[in-house]
PDB file of C-alpha atoms in Angstrom:
ATOM      1  CA  MET J  11     -24.493  -3.941 -46.316  1.00 55.00           C
ATOM      2  CA  THR J  12     -25.287  -1.021 -45.069  1.00 64.00           C
ATOM      3  CA  ALA J  13     -25.162  -2.514 -41.223  1.00 60.00           C
ATOM      4  CA  LEU J  14     -22.210  -4.412 -41.951  1.00 54.00           C
ATOM      5  CA  ARG J  15     -20.681  -1.368 -43.509  1.00 58.00           C
ATOM      6  CA  ARG J  16     -22.075   0.638 -39.974  1.00 58.00           C
ATOM      7  CA  SER J  17     -20.732  -2.314 -37.857  1.00 60.00           C
ATOM      8  CA  GLY J  18     -17.310  -2.272 -39.620  1.00 59.00           C
ATOM      9  CA  GLU J  19     -17.501   2.203 -39.400  1.00 61.00           C
ATOM     10  CA  PHE J  20     -18.162   1.171 -35.103  1.00 62.00           C
ATOM     11  CA  THR J  21     -15.510  -1.333 -34.830  1.00 69.00           C
ATOM     12  CA  ALA J  22     -12.854   0.952 -36.655  1.00 65.00           C
ATOM     13  CA  LYS J  23     -13.871   3.776 -34.118  1.00 64.00           C
ATOM     14  CA  ILE J  24     -13.707   1.442 -30.881  1.00 75.00           C
ATOM     15  CA  LEU J  25     -10.076   0.515 -32.371  1.00 70.00           C
ATOM     16  CA  LEU J  26      -9.058   3.984 -32.476  1.00 69.00           C
ATOM     17  CA  PHE J  27     -10.358   4.913 -29.172  1.00 69.00           C
ATOM     18  CA  VAL J  28      -8.215   2.067 -27.808  1.00 72.00           C
ATOM     19  CA  CYS J  29      -5.563   3.042 -29.896  1.00 72.00           C
ATOM     20  CA  ALA J  30      -5.391   6.484 -28.609  1.00 67.00           C
ATOM     21  CA  THR J  31      -6.230   5.471 -25.161  1.00 67.00           C
ATOM     22  CA  ALA J  32      -2.825   3.081 -25.246  1.00 66.00           C
ATOM     23  CA  VAL J  33      -0.597   5.949 -27.002  1.00 67.00           C
ATOM     24  CA  GLY J  34      -2.036   8.600 -23.943  1.00 62.00           C
ATOM     25  CA  LEU J  35      -1.404   6.048 -21.580  1.00 60.00           C
ATOM     26  CA  VAL J  36       1.974   5.194 -22.597  1.00 64.00           C
ATOM     27  CA  VAL J  37       2.635   8.934 -22.907  1.00 63.00           C
ATOM     28  CA  ILE J  38       1.028   9.533 -19.713  1.00 62.00           C
ATOM     29  CA  GLU J  39       3.893   6.963 -18.186  1.00 62.00           C
ATOM     30  CA  LEU J  40       7.017   7.940 -19.898  1.00 67.00           C
ATOM     31  CA  ALA J  41       7.054  11.544 -18.876  1.00 62.00           C
ATOM     32  CA  LEU J  42       5.929  10.498 -15.072  1.00 59.00           C
ATOM     33  CA  ARG J  43       9.719   8.408 -15.374  1.00 60.00           C
ATOM     34  CA  LEU J  44      10.965  11.432 -16.714  1.00 62.00           C
ATOM     35  CA  ILE J  45       9.440  14.382 -14.179  1.00 57.00           C
ATOM     36  CA  TYR J  46       8.413  12.592 -10.950  1.00 56.00           C
ATOM     37  CA  PRO J  47      10.710   9.638 -10.621  1.00 53.00           C
ATOM     38  CA  ILE J  48      10.304   6.881  -8.518  1.00 52.00           C
ATOM     39  CA  SER J  49      13.129   8.443  -6.298  1.00 47.00           C
ATOM     40  CA  MET J  50      11.220  11.534  -5.902  1.00 45.00           C
ATOM     41  CA  MET J  51       7.829   9.421  -5.366  1.00 47.00           C
ATOM     42  CA  ASN J  52       9.068   7.831  -2.485  1.00 50.00           C
ATOM     43  CA  VAL J  53       5.731   5.072  -2.877  1.00 54.00           C
ATOM     44  CA  GLU J  54       7.877   2.555  -0.716  1.00 55.00           C
ATOM     45  CA  VAL J  55       9.314   3.027   2.251  1.00 54.00           C
ATOM     46  CA  GLN J  56      12.660   1.338   3.369  1.00 51.00           C
ATOM     47  CA  ARG J  57      12.008  -2.060   4.676  1.00 49.00           C
ATOM     48  CA  ALA J  58      16.226  -3.512   5.840  1.00 44.00           C
ATOM     49  CA  GLY J  59      19.166  -2.030   6.445  1.00 43.00           C
ATOM     50  CA  GLU J  60      22.392  -3.474   4.793  1.00 42.00           C
ATOM     51  CA  ALA J  61      22.450  -6.349   7.537  1.00 41.00           C
ATOM     52  CA  GLY J  62      19.085  -7.384   6.319  1.00 42.00           C
ATOM     53  CA  ALA J  63      17.394  -6.068   9.889  1.00 52.00           C
ATOM     54  CA  ASP J  64      13.626  -4.620   9.194  1.00 70.00           C
ATOM     55  CA  LEU J  65      13.732  -1.172   9.813  1.00 78.00           C
ATOM     56  CA  LEU J  66       9.652  -0.667   9.259  1.00 77.00           C
ATOM     57  CA  LEU J  67       7.578  -2.710  10.761  1.00 82.00           C
ATOM     58  CA  PRO J  68       3.496  -3.070   9.890  1.00 81.00           C
ATOM     59  CA  ASP J  69       1.337  -2.168  12.960  1.00 81.00           C
ATOM     60  CA  GLU J  70      -2.483  -2.129  13.835  1.00 79.00           C
ATOM     61  CA  ILE J  71      -2.730   0.966  15.371  1.00 84.00           C
ATOM     62  CA  LEU J  72      -0.058   3.059  13.315  1.00 84.00           C
ATOM     63  CA  GLY J  73      -0.056   1.327   9.920  1.00 81.00           C
ATOM     64  CA  ILE J  74       3.523   1.319   9.764  1.00 82.00           C
ATOM     65  CA  ARG J  75       5.797   1.874  12.882  1.00 86.00           C
ATOM     66  CA  PRO J  76       9.649   2.460  13.189  1.00 88.00           C
ATOM     67  CA  ALA J  77      11.509  -1.060  14.776  1.00 90.00           C
ATOM     68  CA  LEU J  78      12.617   0.142  17.242  1.00 93.00           C
ATOM     69  CA  GLY J  79      16.463  -0.942  18.690  1.00 92.00           C
ATOM     70  CA  THR J  80      18.636  -0.550  15.416  1.00 90.00           C
ATOM     71  CA  ASP J  81      20.803   1.491  14.008  1.00 87.00           C
ATOM     72  CA  LEU J  82      18.184   4.169  13.021  1.00 90.00           C
ATOM     73  CA  TYR J  83      15.785   4.291  15.622  1.00 94.00           C
ATOM     74  CA  ASP J  84      16.844   3.520  19.416  1.00 95.00           C
ATOM     75  CA  THR J  85      14.212   2.102  22.225  1.00 96.00           C
ATOM     76  CA  ASN J  86      12.323   5.363  22.389  1.00 96.00           C
ATOM     77  CA  ALA J  87      11.730   6.092  18.962  1.00 96.00           C
ATOM     78  CA  ILE J  88      14.371   8.566  18.567  1.00 97.00           C
ATOM     79  CA  LEU J  89      16.599   8.873  15.682  1.00 95.00           C
ATOM     80  CA  TYR J  90      20.039   8.753  17.891  1.00 90.00           C
ATOM     81  CA  GLY J  91      22.099   9.846  15.013  1.00 92.00           C
ATOM     82  CA  ARG J  92      20.264  12.032  14.393  1.00 94.00           C
ATOM     83  CA  SER J  93      19.874  13.801  17.744  1.00 95.00           C
ATOM     84  CA  ILE J  94      22.049  15.920  19.772  1.00 92.00           C
ATOM     85  CA  VAL J  95      22.270  14.426  22.783  1.00 90.00           C
ATOM     86  CA  SER J  96      24.224  16.577  25.816  1.00 89.00           C
ATOM     87  CA  ASN J  97      25.938  14.478  27.924  1.00 86.00           C
ATOM     88  CA  ALA J  98      25.612  17.343  30.945  1.00 86.00           C
ATOM     89  CA  GLN J  99      24.146  16.324  34.162  1.00 85.00           C
ATOM     90  CA  GLY J 100      20.706  17.341  34.002  1.00 82.00           C
ATOM     91  CA  ALA J 101      20.735  18.387  30.656  1.00 86.00           C
ATOM     92  CA  SER J 102      17.144  19.948  29.477  1.00 91.00           C
ATOM     93  CA  LYS J 103      15.626  17.951  26.576  1.00 95.00           C
ATOM     94  CA  ILE J 104      13.481  19.145  23.632  1.00 96.00           C
ATOM     95  CA  LEU J 105      11.813  16.765  21.727  1.00 98.00           C
ATOM     96  CA  PHE J 106      10.908  17.109  18.149  1.00 98.00           C
ATOM     97  CA  ILE J 107       7.942  15.229  16.546  1.00 98.00           C
ATOM     98  CA  GLY J 108       6.749  15.056  13.097  1.00 96.00           C
ATOM     99  CA  ASP J 109       7.036  13.688   9.272  1.00 93.00           C
ATOM    100  CA  SER J 110      10.223  13.628   7.328  1.00 91.00           C
ATOM    101  CA  VAL J 111      11.377  17.350   7.633  1.00 95.00           C
ATOM    102  CA  THR J 112      11.645  16.470  11.328  1.00 96.00           C
ATOM    103  CA  ALA J 113      13.428  12.985   9.863  1.00 94.00           C
ATOM    104  CA  TYR J 114      15.684  14.589   8.077  1.00 94.00           C
ATOM    105  CA  GLY J 115      17.293  16.567  10.765  1.00 94.00           C
ATOM    106  CA  ARG J 116      17.860  20.165   9.028  1.00 96.00           C
ATOM    107  CA  ILE J 117      15.654  21.820  11.059  1.00 96.00           C
ATOM    108  CA  VAL J 118      16.469  20.244  14.428  1.00 96.00           C
ATOM    109  CA  ASN J 119      20.268  20.908  13.734  1.00 95.00           C
ATOM    110  CA  ALA J 120      19.658  24.254  12.825  1.00 96.00           C
ATOM    111  CA  LEU J 121      18.054  25.149  15.831  1.00 96.00           C
ATOM    112  CA  ALA J 122      20.794  23.082  18.107  1.00 94.00           C
ATOM    113  CA  ASP J 123      23.354  25.735  15.945  1.00 93.00           C
ATOM    114  CA  LEU J 124      21.169  28.405  17.607  1.00 93.00           C
ATOM    115  CA  ALA J 125      21.134  26.990  20.717  1.00 89.00           C
ATOM    116  CA  GLY J 126      24.690  26.826  21.032  1.00 79.00           C
ATOM    117  CA  SER J 127      24.857  25.820  24.421  1.00 70.00           C
ATOM    118  CA  GLY J 128      26.384  22.030  25.879  1.00 80.00           C
ATOM    119  CA  THR J 129      23.543  21.577  28.221  1.00 85.00           C
ATOM    120  CA  MET J 130      20.434  20.646  26.402  1.00 90.00           C
ATOM    121  CA  SER J 131      19.200  17.653  24.290  1.00 94.00           C
ATOM    122  CA  PHE J 132      18.035  17.882  21.083  1.00 96.00           C
ATOM    123  CA  LEU J 133      15.613  14.652  20.415  1.00 97.00           C
ATOM    124  CA  ASN J 134      14.069  13.567  16.567  1.00 97.00           C
ATOM    125  CA  GLY J 135      11.599  11.934  16.741  1.00 97.00           C
ATOM    126  CA  GLY J 136      10.430  12.257  13.133  1.00 96.00           C
ATOM    127  CA  VAL J 137       8.964   9.454  11.155  1.00 93.00           C
ATOM    128  CA  ALA J 138       9.028  10.052   7.494  1.00 88.00           C
ATOM    129  CA  GLY J 139       5.603   9.622   6.023  1.00 83.00           C
ATOM    130  CA  TYR J 140       3.533   9.946   9.635  1.00 89.00           C
ATOM    131  CA  ASN J 141       0.607  12.427   9.615  1.00 90.00           C
ATOM    132  CA  ILE J 142      -0.698  14.110  12.972  1.00 94.00           C
ATOM    133  CA  GLN J 143      -2.317  11.628  14.024  1.00 92.00           C
ATOM    134  CA  GLN J 144       0.451   8.791  14.144  1.00 92.00           C
ATOM    135  CA  GLU J 145       2.900  11.579  15.051  1.00 95.00           C
ATOM    136  CA  ILE J 146       0.960  11.372  18.353  1.00 97.00           C
ATOM    137  CA  GLU J 147       0.258   8.251  18.662  1.00 96.00           C
ATOM    138  CA  LEU J 148       3.974   7.197  18.736  1.00 96.00           C
ATOM    139  CA  PHE J 149       4.969   9.858  21.144  1.00 98.00           C
ATOM    140  CA  PHE J 150       2.184   8.498  23.956  1.00 97.00           C
ATOM    141  CA  ARG J 151       3.641   4.978  22.534  1.00 96.00           C
ATOM    142  CA  TYR J 152       7.222   5.228  23.158  1.00 97.00           C
ATOM    143  CA  GLN J 153       8.508   8.604  23.384  1.00 97.00           C
ATOM    144  CA  SER J 154       6.717  10.238  26.689  1.00 96.00           C
ATOM    145  CA  SER J 155       9.054   8.182  29.193  1.00 96.00           C
ATOM    146  CA  LEU J 156      11.482  10.470  28.011  1.00 95.00           C
ATOM    147  CA  GLU J 157       9.604  13.180  30.270  1.00 94.00           C
ATOM    148  CA  PRO J 158      11.182  16.025  27.856  1.00 96.00           C
ATOM    149  CA  GLU J 159      10.641  19.888  29.395  1.00 96.00           C
ATOM    150  CA  VAL J 160      10.103  20.663  25.367  1.00 96.00           C
ATOM    151  CA  ILE J 161       7.761  19.189  22.283  1.00 97.00           C
ATOM    152  CA  VAL J 162       8.058  20.935  19.143  1.00 97.00           C
ATOM    153  CA  HIS J 163       5.724  19.483  16.755  1.00 98.00           C
ATOM    154  CA  GLN J 164       6.534  20.257  13.397  1.00 97.00           C
ATOM    155  CA  MET J 165       3.234  19.697  11.108  1.00 96.00           C
ATOM    156  CA  HIS J 166       3.676  19.946   7.728  1.00 94.00           C
ATOM    157  CA  ILE J 167       0.761  21.090   5.084  1.00 92.00           C
ATOM    158  CA  ASN J 168       0.650  17.452   3.612  1.00 87.00           C
ATOM    159  CA  ASP J 169       0.025  15.872   7.542  1.00 83.00           C
ATOM    160  CA  LEU J 170      -4.109  15.839   6.766  1.00 79.00           C
ATOM    161  CA  GLN J 171      -3.474  13.484   3.923  1.00 69.00           C
ATOM    162  CA  ALA J 172      -4.387  10.452   4.421  1.00 62.00           C
ATOM    163  CA  SER J 173      -1.296   8.449   5.675  1.00 60.00           C
ATOM    164  CA  ARG J 174      -1.094   5.400   2.963  1.00 62.00           C
ATOM    165  CA  LEU J 175       2.267   3.569   3.335  1.00 68.00           C
ATOM    166  CA  VAL J 176       3.531   0.747   0.561  1.00 69.00           C
ATOM    167  CA  LEU J 177       5.621  -1.820   2.648  1.00 66.00           C
ATOM    168  CA  ARG J 178       7.504  -4.741   0.819  1.00 68.00           C
ATOM    169  CA  ASP J 179       7.640  -7.604   2.944  1.00 65.00           C
ATOM    170  CA  ARG J 180      10.331 -10.808   3.286  1.00 65.00           C
ATOM    171  CA  SER J 181       8.908 -12.043   0.572  1.00 65.00           C
ATOM    172  CA  GLY J 182       8.413  -9.614  -1.722  1.00 68.00           C
ATOM    173  CA  THR J 183       4.660  -8.810  -1.443  1.00 71.00           C
ATOM    174  CA  VAL J 184       4.042  -5.129  -1.345  1.00 71.00           C
ATOM    175  CA  LYS J 185       0.296  -3.988   0.945  1.00 70.00           C
ATOM    176  CA  ILE J 186      -0.753  -0.464   1.113  1.00 70.00           C
ATOM    177  CA  TYR J 187      -0.466  -0.223   4.929  1.00 69.00           C
ATOM    178  CA  SER J 188      -2.992   3.067   6.876  1.00 67.00           C
ATOM    179  CA  PRO J 189      -3.473   3.688  10.477  1.00 66.00           C
ATOM    180  CA  ARG J 190      -6.550   1.645  12.432  1.00 61.00           C
ATOM    181  CA  LEU J 191      -7.115   0.058   8.894  1.00 63.00           C
ATOM    182  CA  LYS J 192      -6.117  -3.467   8.013  1.00 67.00           C
ATOM    183  CA  PRO J 193      -3.328  -3.847   4.915  1.00 67.00           C
ATOM    184  CA  VAL J 194      -4.819  -3.706   1.449  1.00 67.00           C
ATOM    185  CA  ASP J 195      -3.200  -5.592  -1.688  1.00 67.00           C
ATOM    186  CA  VAL J 196      -1.701  -4.016  -4.612  1.00 69.00           C
ATOM    187  CA  ASN J 197      -1.314  -5.101  -8.157  1.00 69.00           C
ATOM    188  CA  GLN J 198       2.474  -6.654  -7.851  1.00 68.00           C
ATOM    189  CA  THR J 199       3.044  -6.750 -11.573  1.00 74.00           C
ATOM    190  CA  LEU J 200       1.248  -3.201 -11.909  1.00 71.00           C
ATOM    191  CA  TYR J 201       3.449  -1.694  -9.367  1.00 72.00           C
ATOM    192  CA  ARG J 202       6.240  -3.444 -10.317  1.00 67.00           C
ATOM    193  CA  TYR J 203       6.265  -1.959 -13.933  1.00 71.00           C
ATOM    194  CA  SER J 204       3.878   0.986 -14.349  1.00 74.00           C
ATOM    195  CA  GLN J 205       5.026   4.377 -12.681  1.00 74.00           C
ATOM    196  CA  LEU J 206       1.733   5.665 -13.388  1.00 74.00           C
ATOM    197  CA  TYR J 207       0.049   2.811 -10.754  1.00 72.00           C
ATOM    198  CA  ARG J 208       2.684   3.843  -8.565  1.00 70.00           C
ATOM    199  CA  PHE J 209       1.676   7.871  -8.910  1.00 73.00           C
ATOM    200  CA  ILE J 210      -1.775   6.655  -7.682  1.00 68.00           C
ATOM    201  CA  LEU J 211      -1.220   4.687  -5.082  1.00 68.00           C
ATOM    202  CA  ALA J 212       1.179   7.230  -3.708  1.00 63.00           C
ATOM    203  CA  ASN J 213      -1.232  10.286  -4.452  1.00 62.00           C
ATOM    204  CA  PHE J 214      -4.777   9.252  -5.039  1.00 57.00           C
ATOM    205  CA  ARG J 215      -5.438   6.287  -3.248  1.00 52.00           C
ATOM    206  CA  SER J 216      -7.051   7.919  -0.084  1.00 51.00           C
ATOM    207  CA  ARG J 217      -8.849   5.639   2.827  1.00 56.00           C
ATOM    208  CA  ALA J 218     -10.588   8.424   4.734  1.00 65.00           C
ATOM    209  CA  SER J 219     -12.296  11.065   3.833  1.00 75.00           C
ATOM    210  CA  LYS J 220     -10.904  14.744   4.503  1.00 80.00           C
ATOM    211  CA  GLU J 221     -13.810  15.240   7.394  1.00 85.00           C
ATOM    212  CA  GLU J 222     -12.161  12.123   8.858  1.00 81.00           C
ATOM    213  CA  LEU J 223      -8.766  12.976   8.643  1.00 84.00           C
ATOM    214  CA  GLN J 224     -10.074  16.800  10.322  1.00 89.00           C
ATOM    215  CA  THR J 225     -11.217  14.890  13.180  1.00 91.00           C
ATOM    216  CA  ALA J 226      -8.413  12.569  14.099  1.00 88.00           C
ATOM    217  CA  ALA J 227      -5.977  15.199  13.597  1.00 92.00           C
ATOM    218  CA  SER J 228      -7.738  17.466  16.440  1.00 95.00           C
ATOM    219  CA  ASP J 229      -8.577  14.754  18.111  1.00 95.00           C
ATOM    220  CA  ALA J 230      -4.755  13.706  18.605  1.00 96.00           C
ATOM    221  CA  LEU J 231      -3.850  17.858  19.282  1.00 97.00           C
ATOM    222  CA  ARG J 232      -6.333  17.875  22.336  1.00 97.00           C
ATOM    223  CA  ARG J 233      -4.839  15.166  23.717  1.00 97.00           C
ATOM    224  CA  MET J 234      -1.450  16.294  23.430  1.00 98.00           C
ATOM    225  CA  ARG J 235      -2.416  19.570  24.729  1.00 98.00           C
ATOM    226  CA  ASP J 236      -4.151  17.906  27.856  1.00 98.00           C
ATOM    227  CA  TYR J 237      -1.372  16.055  28.339  1.00 98.00           C
ATOM    228  CA  THR J 238       1.275  18.527  28.218  1.00 97.00           C
ATOM    229  CA  ARG J 239      -0.293  21.049  30.358  1.00 97.00           C
ATOM    230  CA  ALA J 240      -1.557  18.536  33.379  1.00 97.00           C
ATOM    231  CA  ASN J 241       2.218  17.384  33.037  1.00 97.00           C
ATOM    232  CA  GLY J 242       4.415  20.722  32.794  1.00 96.00           C
ATOM    233  CA  ILE J 243       5.359  20.400  29.302  1.00 96.00           C
ATOM    234  CA  ALA J 244       5.946  23.312  26.939  1.00 96.00           C
ATOM    235  CA  TYR J 245       4.433  22.471  23.758  1.00 97.00           C
ATOM    236  CA  HIS J 246       5.457  24.094  20.573  1.00 97.00           C
ATOM    237  CA  LEU J 247       3.528  23.554  17.241  1.00 97.00           C
ATOM    238  CA  VAL J 248       5.338  24.551  13.878  1.00 97.00           C
ATOM    239  CA  LEU J 249       3.355  24.663  10.767  1.00 97.00           C
ATOM    240  CA  PHE J 250       5.673  23.991   7.402  1.00 96.00           C
ATOM    241  CA  PRO J 251       4.516  25.045   4.520  1.00 95.00           C
ATOM    242  CA  ILE J 252       4.524  23.340   0.576  1.00 93.00           C
ATOM    243  CA  LEU J 253       7.370  25.430  -0.547  1.00 93.00           C
ATOM    244  CA  GLU J 254       5.841  26.823  -3.876  1.00 93.00           C
ATOM    245  CA  PRO J 255       4.185  30.307  -3.939  1.00 92.00           C
ATOM    246  CA  LEU J 256       0.570  30.393  -2.226  1.00 88.00           C
ATOM    247  CA  ALA J 257      -0.998  30.697  -5.930  1.00 87.00           C
ATOM    248  CA  SER J 258       0.054  27.739  -7.127  1.00 90.00           C
ATOM    249  CA  TRP J 259      -0.934  25.272  -4.006  1.00 91.00           C
ATOM    250  CA  THR J 260      -4.055  23.509  -4.692  1.00 90.00           C
ATOM    251  CA  ALA J 261      -6.966  24.089  -2.811  1.00 91.00           C
ATOM    252  CA  TYR J 262      -6.466  21.229  -0.461  1.00 88.00           C
ATOM    253  CA  ASP J 263      -3.792  22.416   0.832  1.00 91.00           C
ATOM    254  CA  LYS J 264      -4.473  26.052   1.017  1.00 93.00           C
ATOM    255  CA  ASP J 265      -7.850  24.470   3.151  1.00 93.00           C
ATOM    256  CA  THR J 266      -5.092  22.486   5.220  1.00 93.00           C
ATOM    257  CA  ARG J 267      -3.295  25.249   6.201  1.00 94.00           C
ATOM    258  CA  ASP J 268      -6.290  27.678   7.220  1.00 95.00           C
ATOM    259  CA  TYR J 269      -7.740  24.420   9.404  1.00 95.00           C
ATOM    260  CA  LEU J 270      -4.919  23.578  10.954  1.00 96.00           C
ATOM    261  CA  LEU J 271      -3.941  27.519  12.303  1.00 96.00           C
ATOM    262  CA  ARG J 272      -8.010  27.479  12.949  1.00 96.00           C
ATOM    263  CA  ILE J 273      -8.100  24.721  15.060  1.00 96.00           C
ATOM    264  CA  THR J 274      -5.035  24.839  17.190  1.00 97.00           C
ATOM    265  CA  ARG J 275      -6.257  28.257  18.212  1.00 96.00           C
ATOM    266  CA  GLU J 276      -9.076  26.645  19.304  1.00 97.00           C
ATOM    267  CA  LEU J 277      -7.316  24.548  21.452  1.00 97.00           C
ATOM    268  CA  GLY J 278      -5.695  27.382  22.999  1.00 96.00           C
ATOM    269  CA  LEU J 279      -2.697  26.526  21.424  1.00 96.00           C
ATOM    270  CA  ASP J 280       0.345  28.845  18.956  1.00 92.00           C
ATOM    271  CA  THR J 281       1.541  28.325  15.992  1.00 96.00           C
ATOM    272  CA  VAL J 282       4.291  29.395  14.319  1.00 97.00           C
ATOM    273  CA  ASP J 283       3.440  29.188  10.516  1.00 97.00           C
ATOM    274  CA  LEU J 284       6.608  29.090   8.177  1.00 97.00           C
ATOM    275  CA  SER J 285       4.932  29.850   5.559  1.00 95.00           C
ATOM    276  CA  ALA J 286       6.405  33.655   6.117  1.00 95.00           C
ATOM    277  CA  VAL J 287       9.785  32.368   5.833  1.00 96.00           C
ATOM    278  CA  SER J 288       9.110  30.329   2.518  1.00 96.00           C
ATOM    279  CA  ASP J 289       7.624  33.670   1.012  1.00 94.00           C
ATOM    280  CA  ARG J 290      10.410  35.722   1.858  1.00 95.00           C
ATOM    281  CA  MET J 291      12.891  33.491   0.622  1.00 95.00           C
ATOM    282  CA  ILE J 292      10.999  33.114  -2.765  1.00 94.00           C
ATOM    283  CA  ALA J 293      10.449  36.700  -3.076  1.00 93.00           C
ATOM    284  CA  GLU J 294      13.986  37.345  -2.545  1.00 94.00           C
ATOM    285  CA  GLY J 295      14.596  34.664  -5.294  1.00 93.00           C
ATOM    286  CA  VAL J 296      15.838  32.245  -3.072  1.00 94.00           C
ATOM    287  CA  ASP J 297      14.359  28.759  -3.779  1.00 93.00           C
ATOM    288  CA  PRO J 298      13.809  27.117  -0.418  1.00 95.00           C
ATOM    289  CA  ARG J 299      13.414  23.300  -1.611  1.00 93.00           C
ATOM    290  CA  SER J 300      15.646  20.706  -1.116  1.00 90.00           C
ATOM    291  CA  ALA J 301      16.038  19.277  -4.734  1.00 89.00           C
ATOM    292  CA  PRO J 302      14.536  20.655  -7.980  1.00 88.00           C
ATOM    293  CA  GLY J 303      10.607  19.162  -8.275  1.00 84.00           C
ATOM    294  CA  ASP J 304      10.835  18.799  -4.455  1.00 88.00           C
ATOM    295  CA  SER J 305       8.071  21.123  -2.735  1.00 90.00           C
ATOM    296  CA  TRP J 306       8.204  19.138   0.783  1.00 91.00           C
ATOM    297  CA  HIS J 307      11.391  19.491   1.940  1.00 94.00           C
ATOM    298  CA  PRO J 308      13.457  22.341   3.031  1.00 95.00           C
ATOM    299  CA  ASN J 309      17.163  22.655   1.976  1.00 94.00           C
ATOM    300  CA  GLN J 310      19.577  24.157   4.547  1.00 96.00           C
ATOM    301  CA  PRO J 311      18.861  27.689   3.853  1.00 96.00           C
ATOM    302  CA  MET J 312      15.057  27.483   4.402  1.00 96.00           C
ATOM    303  CA  ALA J 313      16.052  25.286   7.194  1.00 96.00           C
ATOM    304  CA  ASP J 314      18.760  27.824   8.781  1.00 96.00           C
ATOM    305  CA  ALA J 315      15.875  30.841   7.836  1.00 96.00           C
ATOM    306  CA  ALA J 316      13.442  28.590  10.014  1.00 97.00           C
ATOM    307  CA  ALA J 317      15.386  27.884  12.499  1.00 97.00           C
ATOM    308  CA  LYS J 318      15.623  31.526  13.418  1.00 97.00           C
ATOM    309  CA  TYR J 319      11.840  32.227  12.798  1.00 97.00           C
ATOM    310  CA  ILE J 320      10.880  29.558  14.810  1.00 97.00           C
ATOM    311  CA  VAL J 321      13.152  30.780  17.770  1.00 96.00           C
ATOM    312  CA  GLN J 322      12.146  35.130  17.068  1.00 95.00           C
ATOM    313  CA  ARG J 323       8.961  33.617  17.669  1.00 95.00           C
ATOM    314  CA  ILE J 324       9.028  31.054  20.416  1.00 95.00           C
ATOM    315  CA  PRO J 325      11.523  32.836  22.207  1.00 91.00           C
ATOM    316  CA  SER J 326      11.142  31.075  25.679  1.00 90.00           C
ATOM    317  CA  LEU J 327      12.206  28.034  23.808  1.00 89.00           C
ATOM    318  CA  PHE J 328      15.455  27.354  25.005  1.00 84.00           C
ATOM    319  CA  GLY J 329      15.263  29.575  28.287  1.00 69.00           C
ATOM    320  CA  PRO J 330      13.868  27.781  31.973  1.00 54.00           C
ATOM    321  CA  THR J 331      10.845  29.975  30.869  1.00 41.00           C
ATOM    322  CA  SER J 332      10.067  26.866  28.536  1.00 41.00           C
ATOM    323  CA  LYS J 333       9.054  24.791  30.947  1.00 38.00           C
TER     324      LYS J 333
END
């Protein structure tokens, strides 16, 4: 009887543990759906436009790349609808490369407004979800033929996170794509129904170590530095921060900021750190975020302030000495 009672107690404890775990998972699932909806998570990239044409394609090197020659990206991987193109003969070209902060165009447009000139084209070559390695690889593959006089590379603190983009093919199957790595299968049922599973895919399933990401970034920046110097192109770096007080940044984000500022300095590249802009706005009680909870993308006041700061730090940006 004693053994039977102990067995019953053990079974009860196991059942209690299982029930507590299940309840905990349900609570986490509901909390994520409330405070971190799928629209904010942006775990799955858009595959097709209204006409059904693919907008993003798998790529063995880039992981995923924009489809070119569409209503979104032209054949040079430029967001034509988010660029300001001059019709003046011999107009100079400023090319902006980067991730979604670049692609959304707020800082690009603010800089164009400050330039106030019809003799310059502001070309937006940003791709949402890209990291430094991908941004520079895309440039060499498609954008270098534009022969810009100036390149403004808007790096982001999150650019040293592994690029893990989830893409849905025409059959409805979703997979994870990363640069230079084979696609990874996704549990289709969990992906469809579980916000917690999507959150894990979006934030924690790294396919590269921190050291590998740092090496890939520094090698890409060195390649771009050498190319621009050899071709007489002005190459300017801008570092976009997490739009929160520095004390609330994760240790990884703080280390990333320190690393990118250090490695660019060692490469002889000046970097405009926009942390000073966001810190000032936050201290003044002005929210720099594009939406509540989105600490990665600027609203228009932040973009306007960032553009003014960039011009202050790079006074030759719009002048003849930029060449």
